[in-house]
Coordinates of C-alpha atoms in Angstrom, one line a residue:
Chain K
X9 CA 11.1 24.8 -11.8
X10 CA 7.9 25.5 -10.0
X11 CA 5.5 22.8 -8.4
X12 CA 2.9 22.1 -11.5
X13 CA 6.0 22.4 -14.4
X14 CA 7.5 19.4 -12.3
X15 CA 4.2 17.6 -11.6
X16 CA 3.4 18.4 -15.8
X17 CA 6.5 16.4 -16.6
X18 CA 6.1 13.7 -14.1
X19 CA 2.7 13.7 -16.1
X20 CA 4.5 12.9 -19.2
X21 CA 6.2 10.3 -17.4
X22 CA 9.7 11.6 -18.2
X23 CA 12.1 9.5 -15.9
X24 CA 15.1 11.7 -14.9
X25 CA 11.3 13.9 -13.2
X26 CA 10.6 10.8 -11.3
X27 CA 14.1 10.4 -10.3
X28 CA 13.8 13.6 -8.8
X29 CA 10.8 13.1 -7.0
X30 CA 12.3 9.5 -5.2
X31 CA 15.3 11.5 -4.4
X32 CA 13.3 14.8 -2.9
X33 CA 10.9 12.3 -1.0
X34 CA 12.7 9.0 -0.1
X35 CA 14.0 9.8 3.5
X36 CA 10.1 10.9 4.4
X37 CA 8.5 7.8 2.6
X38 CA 10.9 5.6 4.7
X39 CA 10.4 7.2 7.7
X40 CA 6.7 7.1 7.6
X41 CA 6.8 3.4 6.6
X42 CA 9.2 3.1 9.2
X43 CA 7.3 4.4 11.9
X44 CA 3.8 2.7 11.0
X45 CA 5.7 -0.9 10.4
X46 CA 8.8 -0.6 12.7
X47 CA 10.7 -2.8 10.4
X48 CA 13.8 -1.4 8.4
X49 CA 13.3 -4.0 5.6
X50 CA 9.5 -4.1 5.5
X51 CA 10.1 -0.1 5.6
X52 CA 11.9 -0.5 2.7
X53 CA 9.7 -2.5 0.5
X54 CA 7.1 -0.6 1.5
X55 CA 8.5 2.8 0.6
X56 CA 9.5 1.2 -2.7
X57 CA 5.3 0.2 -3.3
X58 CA 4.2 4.2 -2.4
X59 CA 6.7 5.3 -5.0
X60 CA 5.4 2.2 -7.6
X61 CA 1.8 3.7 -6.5
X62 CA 2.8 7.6 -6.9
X63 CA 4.3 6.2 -10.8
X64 CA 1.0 4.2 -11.6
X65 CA -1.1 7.6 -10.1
X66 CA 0.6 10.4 -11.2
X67 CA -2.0 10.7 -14.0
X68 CA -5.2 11.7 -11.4
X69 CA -3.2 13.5 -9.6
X70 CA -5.1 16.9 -9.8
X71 CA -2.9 19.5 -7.1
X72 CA -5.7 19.8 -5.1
X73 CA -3.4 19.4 -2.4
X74 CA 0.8 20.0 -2.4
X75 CA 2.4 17.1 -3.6
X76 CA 4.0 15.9 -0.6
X77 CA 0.6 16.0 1.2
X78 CA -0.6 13.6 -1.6
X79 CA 2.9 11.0 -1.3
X80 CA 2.4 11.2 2.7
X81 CA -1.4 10.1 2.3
X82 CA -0.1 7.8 0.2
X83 CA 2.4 6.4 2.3
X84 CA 0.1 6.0 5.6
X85 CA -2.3 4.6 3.6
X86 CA 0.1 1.9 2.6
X87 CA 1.2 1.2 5.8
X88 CA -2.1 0.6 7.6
X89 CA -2.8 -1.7 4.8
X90 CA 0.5 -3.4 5.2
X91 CA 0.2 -3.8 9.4
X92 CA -3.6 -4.7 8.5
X93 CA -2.6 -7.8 6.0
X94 CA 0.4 -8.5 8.1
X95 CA -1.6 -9.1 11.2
X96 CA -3.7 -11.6 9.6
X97 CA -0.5 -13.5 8.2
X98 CA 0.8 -13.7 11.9
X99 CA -2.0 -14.8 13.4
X100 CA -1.9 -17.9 10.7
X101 CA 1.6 -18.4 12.3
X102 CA 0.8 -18.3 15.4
X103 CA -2.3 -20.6 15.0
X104 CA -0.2 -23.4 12.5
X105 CA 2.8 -23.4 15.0
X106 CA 0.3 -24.3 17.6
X107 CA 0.5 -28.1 17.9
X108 CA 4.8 -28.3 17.8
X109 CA 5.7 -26.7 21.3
X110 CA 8.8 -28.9 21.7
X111 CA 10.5 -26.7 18.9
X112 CA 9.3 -23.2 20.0
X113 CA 11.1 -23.8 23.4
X114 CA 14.1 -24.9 21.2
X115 CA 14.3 -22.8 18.7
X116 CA 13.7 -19.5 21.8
X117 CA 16.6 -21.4 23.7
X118 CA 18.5 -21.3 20.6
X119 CA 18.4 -18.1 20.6
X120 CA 18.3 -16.5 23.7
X121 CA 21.9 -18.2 23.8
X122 CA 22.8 -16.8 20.9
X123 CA 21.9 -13.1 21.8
X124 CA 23.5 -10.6 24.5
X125 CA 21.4 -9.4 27.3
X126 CA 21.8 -5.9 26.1
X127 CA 20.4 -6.6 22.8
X128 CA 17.1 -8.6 24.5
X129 CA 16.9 -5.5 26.7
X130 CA 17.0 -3.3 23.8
X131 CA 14.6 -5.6 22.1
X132 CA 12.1 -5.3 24.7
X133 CA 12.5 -1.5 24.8
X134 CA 12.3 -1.2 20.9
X135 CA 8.4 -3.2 21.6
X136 CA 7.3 -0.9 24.3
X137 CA 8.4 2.0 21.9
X138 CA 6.7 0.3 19.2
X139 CA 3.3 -0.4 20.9
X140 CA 3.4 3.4 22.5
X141 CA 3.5 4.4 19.2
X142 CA 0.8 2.3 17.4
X143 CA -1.4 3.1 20.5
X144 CA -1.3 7.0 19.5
X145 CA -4.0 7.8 16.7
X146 CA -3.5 8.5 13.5
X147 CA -3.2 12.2 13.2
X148 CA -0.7 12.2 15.9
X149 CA 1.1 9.2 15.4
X150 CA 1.8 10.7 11.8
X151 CA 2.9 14.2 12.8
X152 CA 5.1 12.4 15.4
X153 CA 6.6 10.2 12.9
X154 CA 7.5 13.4 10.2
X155 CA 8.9 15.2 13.6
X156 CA 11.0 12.4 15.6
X157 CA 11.7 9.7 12.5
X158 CA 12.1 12.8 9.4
X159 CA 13.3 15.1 11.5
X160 CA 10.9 17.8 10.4
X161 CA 10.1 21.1 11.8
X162 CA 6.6 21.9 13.4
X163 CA 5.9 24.2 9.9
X164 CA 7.5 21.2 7.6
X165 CA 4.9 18.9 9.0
X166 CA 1.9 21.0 8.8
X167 CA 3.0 21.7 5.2
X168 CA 3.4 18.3 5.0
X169 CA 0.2 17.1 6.6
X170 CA -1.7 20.1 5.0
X171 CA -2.5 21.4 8.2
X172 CA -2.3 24.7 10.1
X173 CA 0.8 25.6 12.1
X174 CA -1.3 25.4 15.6
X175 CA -3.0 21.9 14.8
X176 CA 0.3 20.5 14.8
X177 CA 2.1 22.2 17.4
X178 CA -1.2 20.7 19.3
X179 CA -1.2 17.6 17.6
X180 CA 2.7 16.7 18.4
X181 CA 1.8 18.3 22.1
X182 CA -1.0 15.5 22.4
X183 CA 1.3 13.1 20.9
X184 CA 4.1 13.2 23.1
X185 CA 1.8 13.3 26.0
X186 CA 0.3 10.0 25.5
X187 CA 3.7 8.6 24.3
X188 CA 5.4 9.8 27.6
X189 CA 2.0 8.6 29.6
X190 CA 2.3 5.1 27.8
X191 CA 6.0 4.6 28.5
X192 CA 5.9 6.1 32.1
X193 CA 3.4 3.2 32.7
X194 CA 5.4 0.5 31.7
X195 CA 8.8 1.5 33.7
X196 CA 6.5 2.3 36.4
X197 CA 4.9 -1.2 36.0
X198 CA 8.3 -3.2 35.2
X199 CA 10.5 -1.9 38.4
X200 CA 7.1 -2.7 40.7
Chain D
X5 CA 0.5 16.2 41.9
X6 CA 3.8 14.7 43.9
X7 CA 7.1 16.5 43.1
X8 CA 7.4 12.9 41.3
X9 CA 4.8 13.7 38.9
X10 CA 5.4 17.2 37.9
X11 CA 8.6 16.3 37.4
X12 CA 8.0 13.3 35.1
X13 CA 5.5 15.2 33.0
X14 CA 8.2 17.3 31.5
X15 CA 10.8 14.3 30.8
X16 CA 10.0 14.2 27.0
X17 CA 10.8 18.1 26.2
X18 CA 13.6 17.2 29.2
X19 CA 15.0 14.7 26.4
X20 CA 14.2 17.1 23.5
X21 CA 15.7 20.6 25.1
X22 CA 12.7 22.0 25.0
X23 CA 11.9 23.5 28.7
X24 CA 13.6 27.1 29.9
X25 CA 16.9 27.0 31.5
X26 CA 15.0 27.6 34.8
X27 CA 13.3 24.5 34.6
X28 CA 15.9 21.9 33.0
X29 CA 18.3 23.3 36.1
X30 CA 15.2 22.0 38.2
X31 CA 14.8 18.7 36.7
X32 CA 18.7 18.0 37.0
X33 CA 18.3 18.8 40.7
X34 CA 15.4 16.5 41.4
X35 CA 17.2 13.7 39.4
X36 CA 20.3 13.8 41.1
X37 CA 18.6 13.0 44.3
X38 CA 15.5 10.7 42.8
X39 CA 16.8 7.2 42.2
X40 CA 13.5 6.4 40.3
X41 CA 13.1 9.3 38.4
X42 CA 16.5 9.1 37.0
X43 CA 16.1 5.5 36.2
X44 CA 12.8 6.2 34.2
X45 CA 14.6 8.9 32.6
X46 CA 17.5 6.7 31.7
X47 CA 14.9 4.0 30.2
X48 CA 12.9 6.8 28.4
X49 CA 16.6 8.1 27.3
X50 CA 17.5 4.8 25.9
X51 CA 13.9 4.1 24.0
X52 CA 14.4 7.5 22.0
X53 CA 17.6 6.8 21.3
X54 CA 16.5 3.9 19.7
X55 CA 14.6 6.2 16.8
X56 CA 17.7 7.7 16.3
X57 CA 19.4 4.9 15.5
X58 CA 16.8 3.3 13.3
X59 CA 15.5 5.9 11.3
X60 CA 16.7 6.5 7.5
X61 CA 18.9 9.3 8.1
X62 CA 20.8 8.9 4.4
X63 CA 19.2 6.6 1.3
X64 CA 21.5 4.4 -0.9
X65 CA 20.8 4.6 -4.7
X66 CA 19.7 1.2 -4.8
X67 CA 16.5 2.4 -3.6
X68 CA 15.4 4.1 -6.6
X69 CA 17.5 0.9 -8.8
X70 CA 14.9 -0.9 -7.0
X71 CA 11.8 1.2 -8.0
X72 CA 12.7 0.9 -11.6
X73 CA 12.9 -2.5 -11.8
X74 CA 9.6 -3.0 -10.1
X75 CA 8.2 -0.4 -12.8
X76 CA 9.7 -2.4 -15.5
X77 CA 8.3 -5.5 -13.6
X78 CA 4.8 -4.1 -13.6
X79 CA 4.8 -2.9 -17.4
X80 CA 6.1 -6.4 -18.4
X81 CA 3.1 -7.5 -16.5
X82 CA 0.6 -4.9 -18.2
X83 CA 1.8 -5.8 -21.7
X84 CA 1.3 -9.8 -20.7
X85 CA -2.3 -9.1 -19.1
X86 CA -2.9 -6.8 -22.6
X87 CA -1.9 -9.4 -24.6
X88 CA -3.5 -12.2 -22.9
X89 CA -6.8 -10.2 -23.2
X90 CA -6.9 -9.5 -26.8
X91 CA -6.0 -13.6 -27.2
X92 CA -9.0 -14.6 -25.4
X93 CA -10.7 -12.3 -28.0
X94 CA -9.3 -14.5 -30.4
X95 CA -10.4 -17.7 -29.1
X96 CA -13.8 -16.3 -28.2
X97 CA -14.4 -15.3 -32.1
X98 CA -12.7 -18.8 -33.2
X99 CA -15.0 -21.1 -31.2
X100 CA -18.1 -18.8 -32.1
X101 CA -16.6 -19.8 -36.0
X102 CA -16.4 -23.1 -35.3
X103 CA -19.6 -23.6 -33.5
X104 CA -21.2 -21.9 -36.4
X105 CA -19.5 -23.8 -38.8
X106 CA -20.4 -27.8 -37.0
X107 CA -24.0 -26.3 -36.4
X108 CA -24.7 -25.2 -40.2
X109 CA -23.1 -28.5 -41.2
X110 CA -25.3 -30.5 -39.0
X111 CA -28.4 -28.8 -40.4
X112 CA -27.5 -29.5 -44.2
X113 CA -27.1 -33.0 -43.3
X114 CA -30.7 -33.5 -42.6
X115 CA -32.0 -30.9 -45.5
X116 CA -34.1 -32.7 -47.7
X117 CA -33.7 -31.0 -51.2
X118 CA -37.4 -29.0 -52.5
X119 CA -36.9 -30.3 -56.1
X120 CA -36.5 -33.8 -55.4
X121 CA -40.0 -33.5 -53.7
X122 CA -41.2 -31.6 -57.0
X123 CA -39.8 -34.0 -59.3
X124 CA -41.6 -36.7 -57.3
X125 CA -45.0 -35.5 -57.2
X126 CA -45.2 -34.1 -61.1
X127 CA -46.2 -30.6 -59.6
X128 CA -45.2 -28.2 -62.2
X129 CA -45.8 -24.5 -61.3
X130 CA -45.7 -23.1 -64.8
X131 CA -48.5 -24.9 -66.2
X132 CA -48.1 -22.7 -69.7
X133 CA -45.1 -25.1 -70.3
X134 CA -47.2 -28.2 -70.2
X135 CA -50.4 -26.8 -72.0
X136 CA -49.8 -23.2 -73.9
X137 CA -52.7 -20.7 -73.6
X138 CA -53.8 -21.1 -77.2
X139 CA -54.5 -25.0 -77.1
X140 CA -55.7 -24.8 -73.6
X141 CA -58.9 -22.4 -75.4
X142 CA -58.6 -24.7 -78.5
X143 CA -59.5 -27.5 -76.2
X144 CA -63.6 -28.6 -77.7
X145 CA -63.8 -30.3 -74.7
X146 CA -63.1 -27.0 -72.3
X147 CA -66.9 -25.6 -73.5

């Protein structure tokens, strides 16, 4: 079945069509929400809303682009929105946890007894990595993600991204640049 | 650029496989003798490893179980806001009705019927019932 037979019946909202189409793109929906939120649960959830949205959509969906291109715009969109809301419901944390210092230092106590050394190590790495990565813009921060997190080719991602084949082998280039410029940084500042 | 340098700028293809033979032989070489080097390395080693290990490599089917249920969710939702909508239709038309209804009631209380007003004053506005034609010219006193 070709592209716009399969987009037709997903049109007609038959459900073993949509089944399909969470099957064909769940790994890449969680692995873009994955690599925007850095959160295996809120990945999760997330990846769950694009597909809710792709449902609700499907309708105006008018193939001006390949389908896939559409879900991945879909997908970063959701994520931006999801770090952008998220951000403001941490710093209302942050701010209403303020006044009780006495159990912060507990409750960190707690559990830096509780965890190994190895796993606050990794923890520390997995944030370096983490901020690296939110620090790369969006173009590249997405190609990287399809490449590192799907474990697409250069041609799946610029299929993917709608792009040419040469704005993403220069895209990923950039991106691994910065990443590896970021990182060298903070080793670089960590053992001085 | 310090052998340091030019050595660190390839440490991501390094990780990746990506550099000729040539060169990869040359990295090994300079981090078997840099202590620094092949600690960053190591770290930068480490934090890729950590994708691997956290990215969805297979996807359970409650994923799409999941998906359905938030569809259902949704159109249980959708037919609530529908019918909720047309109700408030309802009640907007009701209290129009009833408004209607307590303001035409209030009016006929205060109506003050036109024939008791008539039947008050005499006033007759068929006066050819009172007096027919023929007497009214038969009356002497009329010339």
């Amino acid at each position: 079945m070709n592209e716009a037979d399969f987009i037709q019946r997903l049109k007609e909202h038959k459900q073993e069509a949509f089944g399909q189409l969470v099957k064909q793109y769940q790994k890449m929906v969680l692995n873009i929400c994955l690599g925007y939120v850095h959160n295996r649960d809120d990945a999760w959830d997330l990846a769950q809303d694009v597909f809710l949205e792709v449902h609700s959509k499907i309708d105006g969906f008018r193939s001006e682009s390949k389908l896939s291109t559409w879900i991945y715009k879909i997908a970063v969109h959701k994520s931006l929105n999801y770090i952008r809301d998220n951000k403001k419901t941490k710093t209302t944390l942050r701010f209403d946890q303020k006044g009780d210092n006495e159990v912060s230092v507990l409750n960190i106590r707690t559990s830096e007894n509780l965890q190994s050394d190895f796993k606050i190590e990794n923890d520390e790495r997995k944030k370096r990595l983490d901020s690296a990565i939110d620090s790369l813009p969006e173009n590249q921060r997405t190609a990287f993600v399809l490449n590192k997190f799907d474990d697409n080719s250069y041609k799946e991602v610029a299929d993917i991204m709608g792009l040419s084949l040469s704005s993403v082998e220069s895209l990923l280039f950039r991106a691994k640049q910065n990443l590896q410029k970021k990182l060298l940084e903070c080793y670089k500042n960590l053992n001085s | 650029m310090n052998s340091c340098e030019n050595i660190q700028n390839d440490f991501i293809p390094y990780i990746e496989e990506n550099l000729s033979e040539s060169r990869m032989m040359k990295i090994d070489g300079h981090l078997a003798t840099c202590s620094e080097c092949a600690g960053i390395m190591a770290e930068l080693q480490l934090s890729f490893q950590l994708i691997e290990d956290e990215k969805f490599t297979q996807v359970h089917d409650s994923f799409l179980a999941g998906i359905e249920d938030k569809i259902a969710g949704e159109n249980r939702r959708g037919i609530r806001i529908h019918f909720m909508k047309w109700l408030s239709y309802a009640a907007v038309i009701a209290i129009g009705l009833f408004a209607g209804y307590l303001i035409s009631n209030s009016l006929t209380r205060n109506f003050i019927p036109v024939q008791q007003q008539i039947s008050s004053d005499d006033f007759y506005w068929n006066d050819l019932e009172q007096e027919p034609i023929e007497s009214f010219f038969m009356n002497e006193n009329l010339f």
